[in-house]
């Protein structure tokens, strides 16, 4: 049985206690963060962590992020905390930045997917922070979706994937950012961007200078490197996703042509649009700003899928600011199917 706790009106101490008790008992609790919903368990309990992997159907070598509520907790998880990590935390925590550091021995290998490093972040969400504080434990939490599906930005998405399979789901309404945290590896110098996310790369560089970008961030999938998460298919709805990239005006024209071509062939077509209206079978308007697009993207993929479209056409965006994270997620959802509008 799954208990769904409504906390849309804000943190409720009594209800947080119930959820924290589940964490202490080694059970699974899904909770909102500012990025996406997480599927949480005690990060230091091997069995609890293993049940995250089995609930999600996640490969055992794809490591989890550990969530903390107070900066001091970092020293109990990471062996070495460089000055830059402290500076970044001062600027961006709580917030959508995950830092990869050498792990301490007490962090189970199950949590880190066998790696000697550990990923840590402090989420900027009162429900998440209260849950961590109340349980007095670091909480390992991947995005609360079945492995390979779009990340959840509403409790309803978590219910769709996990109802009946986990102990508890805390409903805190829609998540604010909508893409996952930025993952930065600080075990090498210069630091290496492993996953673009809610904190734009440019902001990190303003604080610590140049950051290297892992080739998988922009391009095609590469072999297992330092981020095992990169090699798995992600965010894929059942429909086939196709991205149309190029100059804005040309993209919109090409999208319209493609919508017509699919309709003529009897293929049910959905569109993820940015401001423009398309005469597709289903049209989901993401909004025009980077922030709106990031916030709505995963929800659009899930909803268009539910409406039974065969194909989802998506407009590409520029790869700067949040655009880097948006395109990274879109390309994965599309299995790297891209049409250039020339
Ligand atoms: O915003 C987020 O980060 C959300 C919320 C719930 O906090 N969580 C999330 O977790 O997106 P997940 O498991 O879906 O993605 C974690 C990413 C994966 O790409 C994983 O490979 C990488 O972080 N990662 C975790 N530990 C790592 C490590 N030690 N070294 C390199 N990459 C690591
Ligand atoms: Mg995920």
Short mmCIF file of C-alpha atoms and ligand atoms in Angstrom, two decimals:
data_model
loop_
_atom_site.label_atom_id
_atom_site.label_comp_id
_atom_site.label_asym_id
_atom_site.label_seq_id
_atom_site.Cartn_x
_atom_site.Cartn_y
_atom_site.Cartn_z
CA UNK A 1 0.00 0.00 0.00
CA UNK A 2 1.13 3.52 -0.74
CA UNK A 3 0.28 6.48 1.44
CA UNK A 4 -0.11 9.71 -0.52
CA UNK A 5 0.47 12.71 1.74
CA UNK A 6 -0.90 16.04 0.58
CA UNK A 7 1.49 18.88 1.43
CA UNK A 8 0.61 21.29 -1.33
CA UNK A 9 -0.16 23.98 1.20
CA UNK A 10 3.35 23.76 2.68
CA UNK A 11 5.27 21.77 5.24
CA UNK A 12 3.23 19.99 7.89
CA UNK A 13 5.44 18.85 10.78
CA UNK A 14 3.20 16.00 11.83
CA UNK A 15 3.06 14.55 8.32
CA UNK A 16 6.81 15.00 7.83
CA UNK A 17 7.31 12.88 10.97
CA UNK A 18 5.30 10.05 9.40
CA UNK A 19 7.40 10.17 6.21
CA UNK A 20 10.68 10.49 8.14
CA UNK A 21 9.79 7.38 10.12
CA UNK A 22 9.54 5.44 6.84
CA UNK A 23 13.01 6.65 5.85
CA UNK A 24 14.39 5.56 9.23
CA UNK A 25 12.81 2.13 8.72
CA UNK A 26 14.57 1.68 5.36
CA UNK A 27 11.41 2.25 3.30
CA UNK A 28 10.97 4.37 0.15
CA UNK A 29 9.46 7.85 0.18
CA UNK A 30 8.95 9.98 -2.94
CA UNK A 31 9.20 13.70 -2.27
CA UNK A 32 9.32 16.97 -4.21
CA UNK A 33 12.48 18.99 -4.75
CA UNK A 34 12.86 22.23 -6.69
CA UNK A 35 14.02 20.25 -9.76
CA UNK A 36 11.94 17.05 -10.04
CA UNK A 37 10.46 14.54 -7.58
CA UNK A 38 12.97 12.19 -5.95
CA UNK A 39 12.57 8.58 -4.81
CA UNK A 40 14.26 8.65 -1.43
CA UNK A 41 15.75 6.19 1.03
CA UNK A 42 18.41 6.18 3.75
CA UNK A 43 21.65 6.64 1.77
CA UNK A 44 23.68 4.70 4.35
CA UNK A 45 21.44 1.61 4.38
CA UNK A 46 22.44 -0.86 1.63
CA UNK A 47 19.14 -2.67 1.59
CA UNK A 48 17.10 0.51 1.43
CA UNK A 49 19.25 1.70 -1.46
CA UNK A 50 18.90 -1.63 -3.26
CA UNK A 51 15.14 -1.30 -3.08
CA UNK A 52 15.38 2.04 -4.92
CA UNK A 53 17.20 0.27 -7.74
CA UNK A 54 14.69 -2.54 -7.93
CA UNK A 55 11.62 -0.26 -7.76
CA UNK A 56 12.98 1.87 -10.62
CA UNK A 57 14.40 -1.00 -12.65
CA UNK A 58 17.65 0.96 -12.56
CA UNK A 59 20.97 -0.63 -13.54
CA UNK A 60 23.09 -1.21 -10.41
CA UNK A 61 26.07 0.73 -11.81
CA UNK A 62 24.15 4.02 -12.17
CA UNK A 63 24.95 5.88 -8.93
CA UNK A 64 22.53 7.90 -6.80
CA UNK A 65 22.70 11.48 -5.55
CA UNK A 66 22.75 11.92 -1.77
CA UNK A 67 20.63 14.77 -0.46
CA UNK A 68 21.63 16.71 2.64
CA UNK A 69 20.02 19.55 4.60
CA UNK A 70 23.04 21.17 6.26
CA UNK A 71 26.42 21.87 4.73
CA UNK A 72 28.31 20.16 7.57
CA UNK A 73 26.86 16.79 6.49
CA UNK A 74 29.14 16.88 3.45
CA UNK A 75 32.14 16.01 5.64
CA UNK A 76 30.54 12.77 6.76
CA UNK A 77 30.09 11.64 3.16
CA UNK A 78 33.05 13.07 1.23
CA UNK A 79 36.67 12.24 2.02
CA UNK A 80 38.07 15.44 0.64
CA UNK A 81 36.14 18.68 0.25
CA UNK A 82 38.11 21.14 -1.89
CA UNK A 83 37.85 24.88 -1.33
CA UNK A 84 35.93 25.23 -4.61
CA UNK A 85 33.21 22.91 -3.32
CA UNK A 86 32.77 25.14 -0.29
CA UNK A 87 32.63 28.23 -2.48
CA UNK A 88 30.10 26.67 -4.83
CA UNK A 89 27.96 25.55 -1.90
CA UNK A 90 28.01 29.08 -0.50
CA UNK A 91 26.75 30.44 -3.79
CA UNK A 92 24.35 27.78 -4.95
CA UNK A 93 23.15 25.62 -2.06
CA UNK A 94 20.41 24.95 -1.36
CA UNK A 95 19.86 24.64 -5.11
CA UNK A 96 20.08 22.58 -8.30
CA UNK A 97 23.80 21.76 -8.13
CA UNK A 98 25.18 18.27 -7.44
CA UNK A 99 28.88 17.94 -6.63
CA UNK A 100 30.85 14.74 -7.18
CA UNK A 101 33.61 14.25 -4.59
CA UNK A 102 35.77 11.35 -3.34
CA UNK A 103 33.60 9.22 -1.07
CA UNK A 104 34.17 8.23 2.52
CA UNK A 105 34.23 4.60 3.48
CA UNK A 106 30.89 4.70 5.32
CA UNK A 107 29.03 5.44 2.08
CA UNK A 108 27.94 2.06 0.71
CA UNK A 109 29.12 1.02 -2.76
CA UNK A 110 25.48 0.27 -3.56
CA UNK A 111 24.70 3.98 -3.29
CA UNK A 112 27.57 5.05 -5.55
CA UNK A 113 27.10 2.29 -8.13
CA UNK A 114 30.49 0.85 -7.23
CA UNK A 115 32.36 4.15 -7.71
CA UNK A 116 34.87 5.66 -5.30
CA UNK A 117 33.15 9.03 -5.63
CA UNK A 118 29.88 10.30 -4.20
CA UNK A 119 27.38 12.81 -5.61
CA UNK A 120 25.91 15.25 -3.08
CA UNK A 121 23.36 18.04 -3.21
CA UNK A 122 21.25 20.22 -0.94
CA UNK A 123 17.81 20.69 -2.49
CA UNK A 124 16.06 24.07 -2.31
CA UNK A 125 12.69 22.78 -1.20
CA UNK A 126 11.23 23.04 2.29
CA UNK A 127 9.56 19.62 2.14
CA UNK A 128 12.78 17.89 1.06
CA UNK A 129 14.87 19.74 3.67
CA UNK A 130 12.37 19.01 6.45
CA UNK A 131 12.30 15.33 5.56
CA UNK A 132 16.10 15.08 5.67
CA UNK A 133 16.25 17.00 8.98
CA UNK A 134 13.47 15.05 10.62
CA UNK A 135 14.93 11.65 9.66
CA UNK A 136 18.43 12.85 10.67
CA UNK A 137 19.79 10.89 7.70
CA UNK A 138 21.31 11.70 4.32
CA UNK A 139 18.74 10.66 1.70
CA UNK A 140 19.72 8.98 -1.56
CA UNK A 141 17.23 9.92 -4.26
CA UNK A 142 17.21 9.45 -7.99
CA UNK A 143 14.40 11.03 -9.98
CA UNK A 144 11.15 9.26 -9.04
CA UNK A 145 10.39 7.71 -12.41
CA UNK A 146 10.62 4.17 -13.73
CA UNK A 147 14.08 3.95 -15.30
CA UNK A 148 13.98 5.34 -18.84
CA UNK A 149 10.77 7.36 -18.43
CA UNK A 150 10.59 11.17 -18.28
CA UNK A 151 11.35 12.58 -14.83
CA UNK A 152 8.33 13.47 -12.65
CA UNK A 153 7.38 17.09 -12.10
CA UNK A 154 4.01 16.34 -10.47
CA UNK A 155 3.07 13.87 -7.73
CA UNK A 156 0.62 12.41 -10.26
CA UNK A 157 3.58 11.26 -12.38
CA UNK A 158 5.04 9.46 -9.36
CA UNK A 159 1.65 7.87 -8.67
CA UNK A 160 1.54 6.66 -12.29
CA UNK A 161 4.94 4.98 -11.95
CA UNK A 162 5.03 3.78 -8.32
CA UNK A 163 1.59 3.56 -6.75
CA UNK A 164 1.43 0.29 -4.82
CA UNK A 165 5.19 -0.22 -5.08
CA UNK A 166 6.55 2.22 -2.49
CA UNK A 167 5.61 3.24 1.03
CA UNK A 168 4.83 6.90 0.65
CA UNK A 169 4.45 9.75 -1.86
CA UNK A 170 4.51 13.36 -0.66
CA UNK A 171 2.52 15.62 -2.97
CA UNK A 172 4.04 19.10 -2.92
CA UNK A 173 2.51 20.29 -6.19
CA UNK A 174 4.41 21.04 -9.36
CA UNK A 175 8.20 21.29 -9.17
CA UNK A 176 9.59 24.73 -9.91
CA UNK A 177 12.53 24.06 -12.23
CA UNK A 178 11.45 20.90 -14.04
CA UNK A 179 14.87 19.60 -15.12
CA UNK A 180 17.25 17.79 -12.78
CA UNK A 181 20.25 19.30 -11.05
CA UNK A 182 23.53 20.14 -12.76
CA UNK A 183 26.12 17.43 -11.98
CA UNK A 184 29.69 18.70 -11.60
CA UNK A 185 32.67 16.41 -11.02
CA UNK A 186 35.16 18.04 -8.64
CA UNK A 187 37.48 15.04 -8.40
CA UNK A 188 39.37 16.39 -11.43
CA UNK A 189 40.68 19.84 -12.32
CA UNK A 190 39.33 21.80 -14.08
CA UNK A 191 35.97 20.49 -12.88
CA UNK A 192 33.97 18.45 -15.38
CA UNK A 193 30.32 19.04 -16.22
CA UNK A 194 28.74 15.58 -16.34
CA UNK A 195 25.11 16.60 -16.69
CA UNK A 196 23.75 20.07 -17.52
CA UNK A 197 20.78 20.93 -15.34
CA UNK A 198 18.86 23.52 -13.41
CA UNK A 199 21.95 25.59 -12.60
CA UNK A 200 23.39 27.00 -15.85
CA UNK A 201 27.06 26.30 -16.56
CA UNK A 202 27.69 30.01 -17.09
CA UNK A 203 26.78 30.73 -13.46
CA UNK A 204 29.23 28.11 -12.18
CA UNK A 205 31.99 29.53 -14.36
CA UNK A 206 31.36 33.02 -13.00
CA UNK A 207 32.31 31.68 -9.57
CA UNK A 208 35.11 29.14 -10.14
CA UNK A 209 36.33 29.83 -13.66
CA UNK A 210 36.51 27.44 -16.58
CA UNK A 211 34.69 24.12 -16.45
CA UNK A 212 35.26 21.26 -18.91
CA UNK A 213 32.22 19.79 -20.58
CA UNK A 214 31.91 16.06 -20.94
CA UNK A 215 31.47 15.22 -24.66
CA UNK A 216 28.25 13.32 -23.93
CA UNK A 217 26.57 16.52 -22.74
CA UNK A 218 26.07 17.93 -26.24
CA UNK A 219 26.68 15.08 -28.58
CA UNK A 220 25.81 11.50 -29.06
CA UNK A 221 25.94 8.96 -26.29
CA UNK A 222 29.45 7.76 -25.50
CA UNK A 223 30.82 4.73 -23.70
CA UNK A 224 30.76 4.56 -19.95
CA UNK A 225 32.94 7.36 -18.72
CA UNK A 226 32.63 8.94 -15.35
CA UNK A 227 28.88 9.34 -15.42
CA UNK A 228 27.41 5.92 -15.87
CA UNK A 229 24.00 7.56 -16.23
CA UNK A 230 25.04 8.76 -19.65
CA UNK A 231 25.00 5.40 -21.34
CA UNK A 232 21.39 4.53 -20.70
CA UNK A 233 18.39 5.53 -22.76
CA UNK A 234 16.51 8.24 -20.92
CA UNK A 235 13.28 10.11 -20.79
CA UNK A 236 11.73 8.11 -23.60
CA UNK A 237 7.99 8.18 -23.95
CA UNK A 238 6.34 5.49 -26.07
CA UNK A 239 5.91 7.86 -28.98
CA UNK A 240 8.84 8.54 -31.27
CA UNK A 241 10.34 11.94 -30.53
CA UNK A 242 11.92 14.00 -33.32
CA UNK A 243 13.73 17.30 -32.77
CA UNK A 244 13.73 19.99 -35.42
CA UNK A 245 16.77 22.25 -35.14
CA UNK A 246 17.96 25.34 -36.96
CA UNK A 247 17.12 29.02 -37.29
CA UNK A 248 13.94 29.82 -35.43
CA UNK A 249 11.86 30.88 -38.44
CA UNK A 250 12.96 27.91 -40.54
CA UNK A 251 12.25 25.52 -37.65
CA UNK A 252 8.67 26.72 -37.41
CA UNK A 253 8.14 26.39 -41.19
CA UNK A 254 9.68 22.91 -41.26
CA UNK A 255 7.59 21.85 -38.26
CA UNK A 256 4.42 22.87 -40.09
CA UNK A 257 5.48 20.91 -43.17
CA UNK A 258 6.23 17.86 -41.05
CA UNK A 259 2.90 18.09 -39.20
CA UNK A 260 1.11 18.05 -42.56
CA UNK A 261 3.22 15.21 -43.92
CA UNK A 262 2.50 13.03 -40.88
CA UNK A 263 -1.20 13.83 -40.93
CA UNK A 264 -1.45 12.92 -44.61
CA UNK A 265 0.16 9.58 -43.85
CA UNK A 266 -2.38 8.95 -41.08
CA UNK A 267 0.21 9.22 -38.32
CA UNK A 268 -1.06 10.85 -35.11
CA UNK A 269 1.29 13.71 -34.44
CA UNK A 270 1.89 15.72 -31.28
CA UNK A 271 3.93 18.88 -31.02
CA UNK A 272 5.94 20.41 -28.17
CA UNK A 273 5.76 24.02 -29.22
CA UNK A 274 7.41 27.19 -27.96
CA UNK A 275 4.83 29.90 -28.43
CA UNK A 276 3.69 28.94 -31.93
CA UNK A 277 0.38 27.22 -32.57
CA UNK A 278 0.48 24.13 -34.78
CA UNK A 279 -2.46 22.32 -36.33
CA UNK A 280 -1.24 18.99 -35.05
CA UNK A 281 -3.46 16.30 -33.52
CA UNK A 282 -2.15 17.35 -30.13
CA UNK A 283 -0.26 20.53 -29.37
CA UNK A 284 1.40 21.20 -26.00
CA UNK A 285 2.60 24.76 -25.62
CA UNK A 286 5.68 24.80 -23.41
CA UNK A 287 5.94 28.57 -23.22
CA UNK A 288 8.61 30.78 -24.71
CA UNK A 289 11.22 31.44 -22.02
CA UNK A 290 13.93 28.92 -21.16
CA UNK A 291 12.50 28.67 -17.66
CA UNK A 292 9.02 27.80 -18.91
CA UNK A 293 10.32 25.28 -21.44
CA UNK A 294 12.46 23.53 -18.80
CA UNK A 295 9.58 23.46 -16.36
CA UNK A 296 7.06 21.97 -18.81
CA UNK A 297 9.17 19.67 -20.96
CA UNK A 298 8.91 16.39 -19.03
CA UNK A 299 5.24 16.93 -18.33
CA UNK A 300 4.61 17.51 -22.05
CA UNK A 301 6.35 14.24 -22.96
CA UNK A 302 4.22 12.32 -20.47
CA UNK A 303 0.96 14.01 -21.42
CA UNK A 304 1.39 13.73 -25.19
CA UNK A 305 2.15 10.07 -24.67
CA UNK A 306 -1.05 9.61 -22.68
CA UNK A 307 -3.00 11.24 -25.48
CA UNK A 308 -1.75 8.42 -27.72
CA UNK A 309 0.27 10.23 -30.36
CA UNK A 310 2.62 8.19 -32.57
CA UNK A 311 5.16 10.94 -33.08
CA UNK A 312 6.18 13.97 -31.01
CA UNK A 313 7.86 16.85 -32.82
CA UNK A 314 9.91 19.21 -30.67
CA UNK A 315 11.48 22.57 -31.49
CA UNK A 316 15.17 22.75 -30.69
CA UNK A 317 16.42 25.66 -28.56
CA UNK A 318 19.77 27.40 -28.28
CA UNK A 319 22.31 25.62 -26.11
CA UNK A 320 23.05 28.30 -23.59
CA UNK A 321 21.77 28.95 -20.09
CA UNK A 322 19.07 26.40 -19.32
CA UNK A 323 19.01 25.59 -23.05
CA UNK A 324 21.97 23.24 -22.60
CA UNK A 325 19.97 21.09 -20.16
CA UNK A 326 16.82 21.31 -22.29
CA UNK A 327 18.59 20.09 -25.44
CA UNK A 328 20.45 17.38 -23.54
CA UNK A 329 17.13 15.95 -22.29
CA UNK A 330 15.36 16.39 -25.63
CA UNK A 331 18.12 14.60 -27.55
CA UNK A 332 17.96 11.65 -25.19
CA UNK A 333 14.17 11.51 -25.42
CA UNK A 334 14.53 11.58 -29.20
CA UNK A 335 17.16 8.84 -29.24
CA UNK A 336 19.25 11.46 -31.11
CA UNK A 337 16.77 11.73 -34.01
CA UNK A 338 17.26 15.27 -35.27
CA UNK A 339 16.00 16.98 -38.43
CA UNK A 340 17.95 20.06 -39.51
CA UNK A 341 15.72 22.82 -40.83
CA UNK A 342 17.81 24.52 -43.51
O1 LIG B 1 17.67 17.15 -9.53
C1 LIG B 1 18.13 16.03 -9.31
O2 LIG B 1 19.35 15.80 -9.37
C2 LIG B 1 17.15 14.92 -8.96
C3 LIG B 1 16.48 15.27 -7.64
C4 LIG B 1 15.59 14.18 -7.12
O3 LIG B 1 17.46 15.63 -6.71
N1 LIG B 1 17.81 13.65 -8.90
C5 LIG B 1 18.29 13.01 -10.01
O4 LIG B 1 18.87 11.78 -9.79
O5 LIG B 1 18.19 13.47 -11.13
P1 LIG B 1 19.17 10.71 -10.93
O6 LIG B 1 19.56 9.50 -10.24
O7 LIG B 1 18.02 10.63 -11.84
O8 LIG B 1 20.44 11.28 -11.65
C6 LIG B 1 21.67 11.27 -10.99
C7 LIG B 1 22.80 11.53 -11.96
C8 LIG B 1 23.01 10.35 -12.86
O9 LIG B 1 23.30 10.81 -14.18
C9 LIG B 1 24.22 9.69 -12.24
O10 LIG B 1 24.96 8.93 -13.15
C10 LIG B 1 25.00 10.88 -11.71
O11 LIG B 1 24.00 11.75 -11.22
N2 LIG B 1 25.88 10.49 -10.58
C11 LIG B 1 25.52 10.11 -9.34
N3 LIG B 1 26.59 9.78 -8.60
C12 LIG B 1 27.66 9.98 -9.39
C13 LIG B 1 29.06 9.81 -9.21
N4 LIG B 1 29.59 9.37 -8.07
N5 LIG B 1 29.87 10.11 -10.25
C14 LIG B 1 29.34 10.55 -11.41
N6 LIG B 1 28.05 10.71 -11.65
C15 LIG B 1 27.21 10.43 -10.66
MG1 LIG B 2 16.83 10.27 -13.46
#
